[in-house]
Coordinates of C-alpha atoms in Angstrom, one line a residue:
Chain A
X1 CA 26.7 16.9 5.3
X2 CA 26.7 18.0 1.6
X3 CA 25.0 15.8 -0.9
X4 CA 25.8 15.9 -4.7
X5 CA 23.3 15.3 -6.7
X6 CA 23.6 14.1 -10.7
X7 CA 20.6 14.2 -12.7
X8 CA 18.2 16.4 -15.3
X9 CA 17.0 19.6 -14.7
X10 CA 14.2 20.3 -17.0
X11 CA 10.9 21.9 -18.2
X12 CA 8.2 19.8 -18.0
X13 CA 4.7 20.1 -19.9
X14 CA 1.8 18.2 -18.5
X15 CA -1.6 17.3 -18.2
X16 CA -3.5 15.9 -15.1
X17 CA -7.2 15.4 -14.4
X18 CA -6.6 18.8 -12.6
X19 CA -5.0 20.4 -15.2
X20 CA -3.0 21.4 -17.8
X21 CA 0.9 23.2 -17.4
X22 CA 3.1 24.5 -20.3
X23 CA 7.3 24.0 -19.4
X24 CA 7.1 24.3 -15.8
X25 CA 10.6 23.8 -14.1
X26 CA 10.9 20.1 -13.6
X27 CA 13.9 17.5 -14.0
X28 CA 14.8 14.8 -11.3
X29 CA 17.6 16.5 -9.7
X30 CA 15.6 19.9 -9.1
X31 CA 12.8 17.7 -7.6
X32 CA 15.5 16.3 -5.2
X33 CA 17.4 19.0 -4.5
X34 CA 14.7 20.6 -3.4
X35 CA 12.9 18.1 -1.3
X36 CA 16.7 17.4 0.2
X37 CA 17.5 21.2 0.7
X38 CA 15.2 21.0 3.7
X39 CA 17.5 18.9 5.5
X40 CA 21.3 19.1 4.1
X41 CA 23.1 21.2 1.9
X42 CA 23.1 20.1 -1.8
X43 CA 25.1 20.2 -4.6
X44 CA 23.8 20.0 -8.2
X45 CA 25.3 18.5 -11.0
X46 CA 23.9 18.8 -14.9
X47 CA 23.0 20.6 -17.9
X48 CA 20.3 23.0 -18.8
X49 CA 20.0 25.4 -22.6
X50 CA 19.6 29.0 -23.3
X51 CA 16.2 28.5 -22.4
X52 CA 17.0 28.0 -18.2
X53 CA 16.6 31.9 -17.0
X54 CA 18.1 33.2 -13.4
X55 CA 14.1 33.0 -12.3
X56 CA 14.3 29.5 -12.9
X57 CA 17.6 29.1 -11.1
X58 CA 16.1 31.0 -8.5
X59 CA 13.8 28.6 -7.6
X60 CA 16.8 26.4 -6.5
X61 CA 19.6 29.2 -5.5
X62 CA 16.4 30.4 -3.0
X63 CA 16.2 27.0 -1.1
X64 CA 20.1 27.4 -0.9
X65 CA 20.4 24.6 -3.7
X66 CA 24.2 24.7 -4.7
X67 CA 23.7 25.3 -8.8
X68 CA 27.2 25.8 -9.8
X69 CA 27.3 22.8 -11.3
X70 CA 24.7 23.2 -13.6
X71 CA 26.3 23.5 -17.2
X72 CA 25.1 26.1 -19.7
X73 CA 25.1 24.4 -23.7
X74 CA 24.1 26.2 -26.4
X75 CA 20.6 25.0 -27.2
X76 CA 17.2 23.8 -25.3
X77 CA 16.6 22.3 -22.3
X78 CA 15.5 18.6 -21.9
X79 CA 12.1 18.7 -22.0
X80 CA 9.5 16.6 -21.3
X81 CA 5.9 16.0 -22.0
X82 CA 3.3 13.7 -20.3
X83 CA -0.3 12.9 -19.8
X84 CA -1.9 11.5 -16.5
X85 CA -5.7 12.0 -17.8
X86 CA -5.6 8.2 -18.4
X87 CA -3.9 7.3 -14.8
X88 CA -2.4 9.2 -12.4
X89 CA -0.2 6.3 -11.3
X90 CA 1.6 6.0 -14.2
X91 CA 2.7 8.8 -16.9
X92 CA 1.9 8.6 -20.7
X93 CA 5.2 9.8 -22.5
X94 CA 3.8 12.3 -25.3
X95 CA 7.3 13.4 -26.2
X96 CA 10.8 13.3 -24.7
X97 CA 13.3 16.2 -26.1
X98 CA 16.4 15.5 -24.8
X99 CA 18.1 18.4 -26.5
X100 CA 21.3 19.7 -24.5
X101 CA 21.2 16.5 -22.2
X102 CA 21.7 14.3 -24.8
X103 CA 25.5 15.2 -25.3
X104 CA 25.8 16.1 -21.4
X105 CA 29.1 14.4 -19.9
X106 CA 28.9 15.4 -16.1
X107 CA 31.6 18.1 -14.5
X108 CA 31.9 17.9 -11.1
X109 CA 33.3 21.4 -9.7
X110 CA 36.5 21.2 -7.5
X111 CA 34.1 22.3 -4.8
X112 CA 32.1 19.8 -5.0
X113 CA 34.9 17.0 -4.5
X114 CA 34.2 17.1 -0.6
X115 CA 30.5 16.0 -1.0
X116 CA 30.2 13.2 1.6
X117 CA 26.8 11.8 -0.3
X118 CA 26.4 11.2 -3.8
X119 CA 22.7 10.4 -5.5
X120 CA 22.5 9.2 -8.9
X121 CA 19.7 10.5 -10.0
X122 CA 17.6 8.5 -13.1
X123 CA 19.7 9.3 -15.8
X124 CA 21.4 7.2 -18.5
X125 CA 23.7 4.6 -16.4
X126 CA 26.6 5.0 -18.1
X127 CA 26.6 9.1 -17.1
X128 CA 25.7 7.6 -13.4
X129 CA 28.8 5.3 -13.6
X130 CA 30.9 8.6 -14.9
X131 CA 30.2 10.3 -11.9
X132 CA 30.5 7.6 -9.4
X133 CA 34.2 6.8 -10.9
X134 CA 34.7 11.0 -10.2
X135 CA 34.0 10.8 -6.3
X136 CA 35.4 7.6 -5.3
X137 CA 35.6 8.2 -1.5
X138 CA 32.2 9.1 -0.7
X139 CA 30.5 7.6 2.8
X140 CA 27.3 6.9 0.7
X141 CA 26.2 6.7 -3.0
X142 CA 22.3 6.1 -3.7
X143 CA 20.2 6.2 -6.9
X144 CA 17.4 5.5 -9.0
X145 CA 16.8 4.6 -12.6
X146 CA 13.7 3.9 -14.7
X147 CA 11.9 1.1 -16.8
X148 CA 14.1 2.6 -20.1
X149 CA 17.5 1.9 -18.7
X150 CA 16.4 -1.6 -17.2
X151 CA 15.2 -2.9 -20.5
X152 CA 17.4 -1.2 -23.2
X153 CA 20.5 -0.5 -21.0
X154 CA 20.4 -3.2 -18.5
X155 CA 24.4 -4.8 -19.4
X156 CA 25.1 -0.4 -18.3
X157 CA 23.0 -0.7 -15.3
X158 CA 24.5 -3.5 -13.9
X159 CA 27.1 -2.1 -13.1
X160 CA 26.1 1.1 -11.1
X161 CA 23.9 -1.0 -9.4
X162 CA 26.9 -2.8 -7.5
X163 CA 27.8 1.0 -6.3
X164 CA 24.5 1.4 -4.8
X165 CA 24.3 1.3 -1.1
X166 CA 20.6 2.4 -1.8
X167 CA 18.2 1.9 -4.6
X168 CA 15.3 3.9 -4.8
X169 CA 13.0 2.3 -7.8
X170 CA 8.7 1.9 -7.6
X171 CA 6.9 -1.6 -7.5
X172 CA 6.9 -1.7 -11.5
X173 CA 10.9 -1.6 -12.2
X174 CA 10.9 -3.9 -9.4
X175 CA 9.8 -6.8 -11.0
X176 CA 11.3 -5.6 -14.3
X177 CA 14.9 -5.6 -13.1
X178 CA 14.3 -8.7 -10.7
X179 CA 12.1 -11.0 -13.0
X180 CA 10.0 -11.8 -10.4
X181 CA 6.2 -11.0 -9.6
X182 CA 6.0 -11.0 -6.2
X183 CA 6.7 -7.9 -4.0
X184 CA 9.3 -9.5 -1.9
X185 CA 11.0 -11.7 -3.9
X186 CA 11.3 -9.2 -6.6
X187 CA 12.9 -6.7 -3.7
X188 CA 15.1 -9.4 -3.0
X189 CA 16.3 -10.3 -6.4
X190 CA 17.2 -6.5 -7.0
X191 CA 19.2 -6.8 -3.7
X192 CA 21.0 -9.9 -5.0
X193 CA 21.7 -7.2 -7.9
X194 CA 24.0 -4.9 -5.6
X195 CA 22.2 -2.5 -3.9
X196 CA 23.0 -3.2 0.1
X197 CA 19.2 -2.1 0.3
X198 CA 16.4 -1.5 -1.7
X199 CA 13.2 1.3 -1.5
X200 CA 10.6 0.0 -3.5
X201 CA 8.0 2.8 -3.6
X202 CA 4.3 2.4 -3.9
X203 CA 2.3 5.3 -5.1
X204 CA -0.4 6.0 -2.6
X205 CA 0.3 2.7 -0.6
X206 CA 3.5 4.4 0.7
X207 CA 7.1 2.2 0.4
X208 CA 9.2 -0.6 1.1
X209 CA 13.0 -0.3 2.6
X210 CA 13.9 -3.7 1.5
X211 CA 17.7 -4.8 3.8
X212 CA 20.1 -7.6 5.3
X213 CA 17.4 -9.5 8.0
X214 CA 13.8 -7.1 7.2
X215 CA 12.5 -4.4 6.3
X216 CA 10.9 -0.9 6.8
X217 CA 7.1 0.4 5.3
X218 CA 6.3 3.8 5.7
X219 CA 2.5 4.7 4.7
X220 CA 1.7 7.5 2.6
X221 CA -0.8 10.4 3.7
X222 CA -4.1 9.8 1.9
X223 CA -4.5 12.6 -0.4
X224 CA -7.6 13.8 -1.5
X225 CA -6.5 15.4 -5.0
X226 CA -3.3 14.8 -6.7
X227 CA -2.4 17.4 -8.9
X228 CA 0.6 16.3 -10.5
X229 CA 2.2 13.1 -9.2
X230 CA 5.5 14.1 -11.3
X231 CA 8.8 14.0 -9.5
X232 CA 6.7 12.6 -6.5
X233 CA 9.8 9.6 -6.8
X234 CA 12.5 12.3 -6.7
X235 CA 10.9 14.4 -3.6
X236 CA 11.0 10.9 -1.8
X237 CA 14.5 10.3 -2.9
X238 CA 15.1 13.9 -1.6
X239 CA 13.1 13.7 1.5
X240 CA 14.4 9.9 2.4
X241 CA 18.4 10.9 1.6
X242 CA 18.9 14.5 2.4
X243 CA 17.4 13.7 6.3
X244 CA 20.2 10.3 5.8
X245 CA 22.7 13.0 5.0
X246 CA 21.8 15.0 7.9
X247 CA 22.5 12.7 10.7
X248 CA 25.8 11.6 11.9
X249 CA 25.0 7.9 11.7
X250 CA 23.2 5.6 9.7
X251 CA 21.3 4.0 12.4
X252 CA 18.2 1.6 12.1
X253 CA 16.5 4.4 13.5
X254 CA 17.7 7.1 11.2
X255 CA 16.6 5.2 8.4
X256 CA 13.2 4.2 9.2
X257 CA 13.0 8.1 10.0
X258 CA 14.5 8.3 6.5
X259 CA 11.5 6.3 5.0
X260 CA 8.6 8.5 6.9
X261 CA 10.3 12.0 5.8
X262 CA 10.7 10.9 2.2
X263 CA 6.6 10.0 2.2
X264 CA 6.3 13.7 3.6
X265 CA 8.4 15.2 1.2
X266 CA 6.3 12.8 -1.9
X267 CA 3.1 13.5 -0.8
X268 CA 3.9 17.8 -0.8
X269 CA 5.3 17.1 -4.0
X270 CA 2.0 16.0 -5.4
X271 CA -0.2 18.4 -4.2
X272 CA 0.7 21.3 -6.8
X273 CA 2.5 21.5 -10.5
X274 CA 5.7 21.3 -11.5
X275 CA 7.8 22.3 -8.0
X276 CA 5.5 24.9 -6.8
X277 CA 4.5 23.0 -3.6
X278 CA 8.0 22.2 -2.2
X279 CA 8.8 25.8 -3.1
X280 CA 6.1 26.7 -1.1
X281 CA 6.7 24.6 1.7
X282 CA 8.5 25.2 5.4
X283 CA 10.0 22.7 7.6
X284 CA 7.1 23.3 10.0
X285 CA 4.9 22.3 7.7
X286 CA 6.9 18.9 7.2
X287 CA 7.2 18.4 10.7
X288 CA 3.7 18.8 10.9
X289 CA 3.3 16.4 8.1
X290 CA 5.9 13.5 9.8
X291 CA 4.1 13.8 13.1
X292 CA 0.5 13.2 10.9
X293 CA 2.3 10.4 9.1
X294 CA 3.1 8.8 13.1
X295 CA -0.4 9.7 14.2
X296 CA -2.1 7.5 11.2
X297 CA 0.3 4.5 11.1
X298 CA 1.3 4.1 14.8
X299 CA -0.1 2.3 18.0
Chain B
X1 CA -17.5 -10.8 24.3
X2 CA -19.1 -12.7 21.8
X3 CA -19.7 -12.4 17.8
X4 CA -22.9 -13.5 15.8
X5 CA -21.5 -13.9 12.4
X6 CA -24.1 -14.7 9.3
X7 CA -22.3 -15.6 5.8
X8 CA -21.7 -18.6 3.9
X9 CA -20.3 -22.0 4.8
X10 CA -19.1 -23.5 1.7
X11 CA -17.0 -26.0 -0.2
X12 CA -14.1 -23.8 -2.4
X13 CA -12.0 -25.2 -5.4
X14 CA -9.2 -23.7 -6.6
X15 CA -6.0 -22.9 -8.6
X16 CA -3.6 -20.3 -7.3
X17 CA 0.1 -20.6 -8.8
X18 CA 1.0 -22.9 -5.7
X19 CA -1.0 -25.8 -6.7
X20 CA -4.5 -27.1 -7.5
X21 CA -7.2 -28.3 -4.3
X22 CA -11.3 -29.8 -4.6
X23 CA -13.9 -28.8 -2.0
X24 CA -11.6 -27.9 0.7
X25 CA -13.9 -25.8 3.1
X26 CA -14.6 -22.4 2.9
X27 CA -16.9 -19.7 2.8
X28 CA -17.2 -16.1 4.6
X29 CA -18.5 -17.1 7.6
X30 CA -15.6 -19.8 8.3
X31 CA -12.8 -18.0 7.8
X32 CA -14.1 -15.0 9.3
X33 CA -15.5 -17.6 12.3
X34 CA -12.0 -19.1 12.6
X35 CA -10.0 -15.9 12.7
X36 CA -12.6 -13.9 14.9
X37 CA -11.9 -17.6 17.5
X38 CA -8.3 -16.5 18.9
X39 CA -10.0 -13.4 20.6
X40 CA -13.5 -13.9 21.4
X41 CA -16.4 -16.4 21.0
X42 CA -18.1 -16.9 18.0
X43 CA -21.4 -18.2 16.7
X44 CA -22.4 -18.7 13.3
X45 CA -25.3 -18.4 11.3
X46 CA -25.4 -20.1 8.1
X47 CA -26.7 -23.3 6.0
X48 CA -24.7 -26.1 4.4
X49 CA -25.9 -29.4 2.5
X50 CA -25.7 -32.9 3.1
X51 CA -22.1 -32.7 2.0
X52 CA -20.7 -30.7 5.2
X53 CA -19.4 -33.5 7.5
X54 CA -18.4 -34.1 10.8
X55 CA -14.9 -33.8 9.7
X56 CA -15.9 -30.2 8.4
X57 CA -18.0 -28.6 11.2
X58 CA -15.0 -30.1 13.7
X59 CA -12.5 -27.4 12.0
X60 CA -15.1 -24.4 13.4
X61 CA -16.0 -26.2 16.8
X62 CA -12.1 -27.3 17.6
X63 CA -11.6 -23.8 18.0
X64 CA -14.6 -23.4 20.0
X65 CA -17.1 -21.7 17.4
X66 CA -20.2 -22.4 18.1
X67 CA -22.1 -24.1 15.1
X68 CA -25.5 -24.2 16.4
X69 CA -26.8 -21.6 14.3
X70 CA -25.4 -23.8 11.2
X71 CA -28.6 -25.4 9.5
X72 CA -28.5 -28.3 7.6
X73 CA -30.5 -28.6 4.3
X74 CA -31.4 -31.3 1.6
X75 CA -28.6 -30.9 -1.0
X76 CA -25.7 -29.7 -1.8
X77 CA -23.2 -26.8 -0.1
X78 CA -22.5 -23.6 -1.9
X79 CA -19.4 -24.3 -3.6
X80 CA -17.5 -22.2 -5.4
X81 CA -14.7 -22.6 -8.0
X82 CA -12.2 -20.1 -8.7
X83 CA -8.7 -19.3 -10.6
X84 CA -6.0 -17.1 -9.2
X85 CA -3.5 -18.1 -11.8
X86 CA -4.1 -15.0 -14.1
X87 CA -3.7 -12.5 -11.0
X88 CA -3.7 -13.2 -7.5
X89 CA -5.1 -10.1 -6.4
X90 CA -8.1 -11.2 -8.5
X91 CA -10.2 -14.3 -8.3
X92 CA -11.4 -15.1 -11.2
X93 CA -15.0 -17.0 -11.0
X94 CA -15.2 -20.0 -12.9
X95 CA -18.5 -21.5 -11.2
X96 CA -21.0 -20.3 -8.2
X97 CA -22.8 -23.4 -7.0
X98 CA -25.2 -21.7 -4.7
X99 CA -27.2 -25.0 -4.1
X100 CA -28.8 -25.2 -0.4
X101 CA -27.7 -21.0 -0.1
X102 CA -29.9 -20.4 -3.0
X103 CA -33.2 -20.7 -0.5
X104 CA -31.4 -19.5 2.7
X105 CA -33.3 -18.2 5.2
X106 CA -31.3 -16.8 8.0
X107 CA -32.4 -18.3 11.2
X108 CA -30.9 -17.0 14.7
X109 CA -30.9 -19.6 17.5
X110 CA -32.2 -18.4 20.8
X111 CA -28.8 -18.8 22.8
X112 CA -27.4 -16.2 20.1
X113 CA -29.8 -13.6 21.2
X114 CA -27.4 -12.1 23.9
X115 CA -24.2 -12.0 20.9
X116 CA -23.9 -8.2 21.6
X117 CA -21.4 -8.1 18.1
X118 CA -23.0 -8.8 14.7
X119 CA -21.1 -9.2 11.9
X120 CA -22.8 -9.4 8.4
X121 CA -20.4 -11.6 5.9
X122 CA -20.3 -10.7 1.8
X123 CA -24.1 -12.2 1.5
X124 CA -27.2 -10.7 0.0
X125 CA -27.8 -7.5 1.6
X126 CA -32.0 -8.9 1.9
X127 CA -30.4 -11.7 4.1
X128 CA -28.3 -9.2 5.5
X129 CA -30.5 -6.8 6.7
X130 CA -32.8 -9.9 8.0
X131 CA -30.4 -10.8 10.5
X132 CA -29.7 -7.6 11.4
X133 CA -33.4 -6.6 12.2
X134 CA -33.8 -9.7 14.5
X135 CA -30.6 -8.6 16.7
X136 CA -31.6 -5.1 17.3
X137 CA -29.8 -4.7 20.2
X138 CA -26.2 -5.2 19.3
X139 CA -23.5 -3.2 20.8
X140 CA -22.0 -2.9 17.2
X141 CA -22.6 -3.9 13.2
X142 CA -20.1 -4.8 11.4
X143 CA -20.4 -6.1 7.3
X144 CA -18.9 -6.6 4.3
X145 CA -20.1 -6.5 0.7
X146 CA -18.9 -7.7 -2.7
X147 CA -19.1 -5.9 -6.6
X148 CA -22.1 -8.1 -7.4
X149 CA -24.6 -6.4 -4.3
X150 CA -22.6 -3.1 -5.5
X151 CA -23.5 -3.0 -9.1
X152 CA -26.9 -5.5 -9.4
X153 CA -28.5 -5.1 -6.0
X154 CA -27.5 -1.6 -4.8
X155 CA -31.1 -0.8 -3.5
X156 CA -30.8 -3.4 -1.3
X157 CA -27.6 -2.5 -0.1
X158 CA -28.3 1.0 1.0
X159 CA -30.2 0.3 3.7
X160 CA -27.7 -2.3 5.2
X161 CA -25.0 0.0 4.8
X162 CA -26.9 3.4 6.9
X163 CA -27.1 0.1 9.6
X164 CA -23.4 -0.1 9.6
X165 CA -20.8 1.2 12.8
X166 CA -17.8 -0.7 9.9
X167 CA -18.0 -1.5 6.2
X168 CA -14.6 -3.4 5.2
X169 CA -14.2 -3.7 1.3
X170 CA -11.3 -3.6 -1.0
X171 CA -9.9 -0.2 -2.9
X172 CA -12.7 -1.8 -6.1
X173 CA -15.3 -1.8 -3.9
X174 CA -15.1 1.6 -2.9
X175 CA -14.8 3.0 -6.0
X176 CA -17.6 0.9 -7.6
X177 CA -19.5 2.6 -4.2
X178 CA -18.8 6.0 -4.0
X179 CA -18.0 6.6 -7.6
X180 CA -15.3 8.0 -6.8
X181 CA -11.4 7.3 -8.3
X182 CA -9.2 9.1 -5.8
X183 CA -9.0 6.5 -2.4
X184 CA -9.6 9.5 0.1
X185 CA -12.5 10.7 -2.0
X186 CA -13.7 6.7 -2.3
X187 CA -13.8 6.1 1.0
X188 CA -15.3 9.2 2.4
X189 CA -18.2 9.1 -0.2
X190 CA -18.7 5.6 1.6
X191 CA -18.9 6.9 4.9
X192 CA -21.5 9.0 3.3
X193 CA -24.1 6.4 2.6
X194 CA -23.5 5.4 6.1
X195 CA -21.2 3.6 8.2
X196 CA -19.9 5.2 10.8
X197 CA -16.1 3.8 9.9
X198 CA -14.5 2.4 6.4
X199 CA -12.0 -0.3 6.3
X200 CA -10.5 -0.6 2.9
X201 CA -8.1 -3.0 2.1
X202 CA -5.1 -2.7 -0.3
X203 CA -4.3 -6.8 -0.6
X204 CA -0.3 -6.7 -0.2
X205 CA -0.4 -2.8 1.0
X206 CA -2.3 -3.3 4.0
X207 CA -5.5 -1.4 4.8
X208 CA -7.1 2.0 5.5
X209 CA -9.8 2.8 8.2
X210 CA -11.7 5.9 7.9
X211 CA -13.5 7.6 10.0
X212 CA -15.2 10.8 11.6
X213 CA -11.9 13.6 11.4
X214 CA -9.1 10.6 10.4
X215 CA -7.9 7.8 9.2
X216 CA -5.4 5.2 10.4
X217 CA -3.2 2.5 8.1
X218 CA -2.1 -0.7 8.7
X219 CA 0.5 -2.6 6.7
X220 CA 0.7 -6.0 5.6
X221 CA 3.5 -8.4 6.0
X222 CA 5.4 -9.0 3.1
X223 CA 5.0 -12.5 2.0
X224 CA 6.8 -14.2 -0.2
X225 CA 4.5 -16.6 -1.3
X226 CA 1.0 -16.1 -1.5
X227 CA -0.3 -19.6 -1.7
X228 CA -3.8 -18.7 -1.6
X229 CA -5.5 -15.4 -0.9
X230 CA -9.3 -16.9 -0.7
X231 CA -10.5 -15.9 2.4
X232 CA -7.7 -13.3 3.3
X233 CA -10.4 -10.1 3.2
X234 CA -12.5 -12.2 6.1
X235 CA -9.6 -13.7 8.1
X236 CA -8.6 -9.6 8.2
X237 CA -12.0 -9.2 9.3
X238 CA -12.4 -12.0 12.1
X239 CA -9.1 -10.4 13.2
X240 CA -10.3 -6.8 13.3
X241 CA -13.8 -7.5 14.4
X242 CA -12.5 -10.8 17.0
X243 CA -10.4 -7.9 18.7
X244 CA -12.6 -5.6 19.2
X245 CA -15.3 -7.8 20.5
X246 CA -12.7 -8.7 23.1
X247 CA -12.3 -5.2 25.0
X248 CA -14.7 -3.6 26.8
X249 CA -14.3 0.0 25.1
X250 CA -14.3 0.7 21.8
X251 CA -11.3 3.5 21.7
X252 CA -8.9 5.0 19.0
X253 CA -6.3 2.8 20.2
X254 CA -8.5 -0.3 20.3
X255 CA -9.3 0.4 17.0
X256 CA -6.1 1.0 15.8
X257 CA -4.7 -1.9 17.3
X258 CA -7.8 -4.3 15.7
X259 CA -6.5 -3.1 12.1
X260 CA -3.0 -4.6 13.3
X261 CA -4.6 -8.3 14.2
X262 CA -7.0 -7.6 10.9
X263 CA -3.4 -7.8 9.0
X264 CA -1.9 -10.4 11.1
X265 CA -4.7 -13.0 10.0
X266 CA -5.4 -12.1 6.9
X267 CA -1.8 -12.4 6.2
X268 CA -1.8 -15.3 7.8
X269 CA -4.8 -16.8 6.1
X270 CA -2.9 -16.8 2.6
X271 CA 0.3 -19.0 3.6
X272 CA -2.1 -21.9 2.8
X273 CA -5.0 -23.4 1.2
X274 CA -8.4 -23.2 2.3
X275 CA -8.3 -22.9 6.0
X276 CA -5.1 -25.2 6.9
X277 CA -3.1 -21.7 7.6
X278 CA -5.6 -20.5 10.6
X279 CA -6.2 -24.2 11.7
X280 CA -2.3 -24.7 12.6
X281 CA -1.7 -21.1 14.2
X282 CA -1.4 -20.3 18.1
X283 CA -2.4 -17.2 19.8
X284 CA 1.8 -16.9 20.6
X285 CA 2.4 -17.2 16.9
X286 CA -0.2 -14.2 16.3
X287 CA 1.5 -12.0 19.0
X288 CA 4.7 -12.8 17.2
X289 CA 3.3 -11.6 14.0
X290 CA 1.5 -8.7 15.3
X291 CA 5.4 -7.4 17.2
X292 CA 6.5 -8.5 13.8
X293 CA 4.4 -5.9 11.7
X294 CA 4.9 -2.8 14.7
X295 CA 8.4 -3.5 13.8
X296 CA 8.3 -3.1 10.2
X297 CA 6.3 -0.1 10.7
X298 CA 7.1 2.1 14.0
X299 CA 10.3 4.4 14.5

């Protein structure tokens, strides 16, 4: 079933130990669209400038990425720009143009309406909360947010949070939003929050579906470069909710299989710039990848 | 079958962010002795001063380790005196009382002679290989090392490691070996100077053994409260190595199924202080834990 997806879609310009990109197509809801595409149809909701071209649509329309909700504003695109040369666990802000996105009020087309799955991707809350109000009677809303929104935004975040049957956040804004230092308490202080469950990701340890009575852990395929660890989160999110969005139920089972394809779809995500490796991608190849993932982690 | 184990016996004090505890007993050799106990006999060699009592050596031999190989000296234990309150993945060294292990000299009592496991605790590698070249005929070698033989007496420690079938060490320790950032990089660059198979551990994430053509991952229980983590690293290892010890062949699946029971005891290890966690546990609490963690982590 379709999933609609609200979020940036962006150029990115980045450095890495491996190397060095100018403006490559980037933005959390093309990460996620097009880790979800290989398992659900998706829906994309945001705002680009003059400077988005058809090639760069293209690179979503091709994976069968729904785009008509992409707005056109006069203007730039939101555009980012971040180092990993000091560590490729956590990215060094140079500069953050928000250009067209910062007046961006989310329209969802008429045909979108029927999308049975929502994701909020990590934008400003208040835009997230917009968009929740606009498709009341979905069977599942998930989303992520970002260190930014839990410190400056929080009395915004709030909010959304209580929407959240899933929140997808890493091991850092963890403890930021809970408070707490420890891995598990600060996964249940977020799901005292709102979210009915929580997927605390942890870089190249894998990640944590935090719910009611347990949790899950998937690992994450050791990887012996990473290229570009940006929109890793976001391929996870894709990879985890689009295969959720593919199933008829939300079983146990469906989710922990949930948890293992979101790891595939990270790890791919890492392995080249910008989106050129889930581009280049097929679902053999993350089949192959989900059985590897079974192979190194079970009995 | 049964495990020769050489490593220190010692007196610990410490402050985690649970509490505060003097000369409770510790050491390599003890936790590793008492984990290693619920699968397979154990024997230790070691030293300790005229402060290790009756009271002491009846933790090791109530769980049927045998202690004959402990030599008593004129003198003080090694005692050791750490902080955890800054970060508990961390110890933070406040004093190193080597006293009586300052002249040890590893002696091997003749009844240890048949052990056909020999596991080599975080000592000097000299004293390591020592041990190692008077039990040449050992089914297997396993060892572990510490940042101090890494960086000050790496000479010494290249020969112990070529000697190794496993080398369990932390994500540090690897790098600070191989030189290497990356974790798949880290550990195969360790592998090169030797052992056969890596185990590095990620603390709350689990742990990762490498070897020829793969790897296989192991996660950790979440706790949510780590009391204290001293001796967690050689509980992990009693578990791993105990297991092992106790099957007649050493395949895949034993080995995978060893870096479950390293997890289950070195999780274990940290509910408490000291040695009070593995004291208290049954072999029927282990299983639990052990379904516990295949739960958390199989589809």
């Amino acid at each position: 079933m379709a999933i609609l997806v609200v979020g940036s879609v962006a150029f990115d310009s980045l450095e890495t130990p491996s190397g060095k990109r100018e403006r490559v197509l980037g933005g959390a809801a093309t990460h996620f669209s097009l880790a979800a595409s290989f398992f659900t149809d998706v829906r994309v909701v945001g705002v680009v400038g003059e400077d988005f071209l058809p090639e760069h649509e293209a690179v979503m329309t091709a994976r069968g990425v729904d785009t008509k909700g992409i707005e056109r504003a006069p203007g730039k695109s939101f555009h980012w720009t971040g180092s990993y040369l000091k560590d490729l666990n956590a990215a060094d802000t140079l500069a953050t143009d928000l250009n067209v996105f910062a007046a961006f009020e989310p329209k969802i087309p008429e045909s979108y309406l029927d999308s049975e799955y929502l994701f909020l991707a990590n934008i400003d809350p208040v835009l997230q909360m917009q968009v929740r109000r606009q498709m009341p009677n979905v069977k599942m809303v998930a989303g992520d947010t970002m260190n930014y929104w839990i410190s400056a935004h929080r009395e915004n975040l709030l909010p959304v949070l209580r929407e959240l049957d899933v929140l997808l956040i890493n091991d850092g804004e963890a403890r930021m939003l809970s408070g707490q230092e420890n891995g598990l308490l600060a996964a249940q202080g977020v799901r005292a929050l709102g979210p009915r469950s929580v997927v605390v990701k942890h870089g190249e340890y894998g990640a944590t579906m935090y719910f009611e009575g347990g949790c899950f852990r998937t690992p994450a395929q050791p990887l012996g470069e990473v290229v570009d660890p940006t929109g890793a989160g976001d391929s996870f999110a894709g990879g985890f909710y689009g295969y959720i969005a593919s199933q008829k139920e939300r079983t146990p089972e469906v989710l922990r299989t949930a948890m293992f394809y979101g790891s595939v779809m990270g790890s791919l995500a890492c392995e080249r710039f910008g989106t050129e490796r889930l581009q280049a991608t097929t679902k053999a190849e993350i089949e192959e990848r989900f059985e590897g993932l079974k192979a190194i982690s079970h009995l």
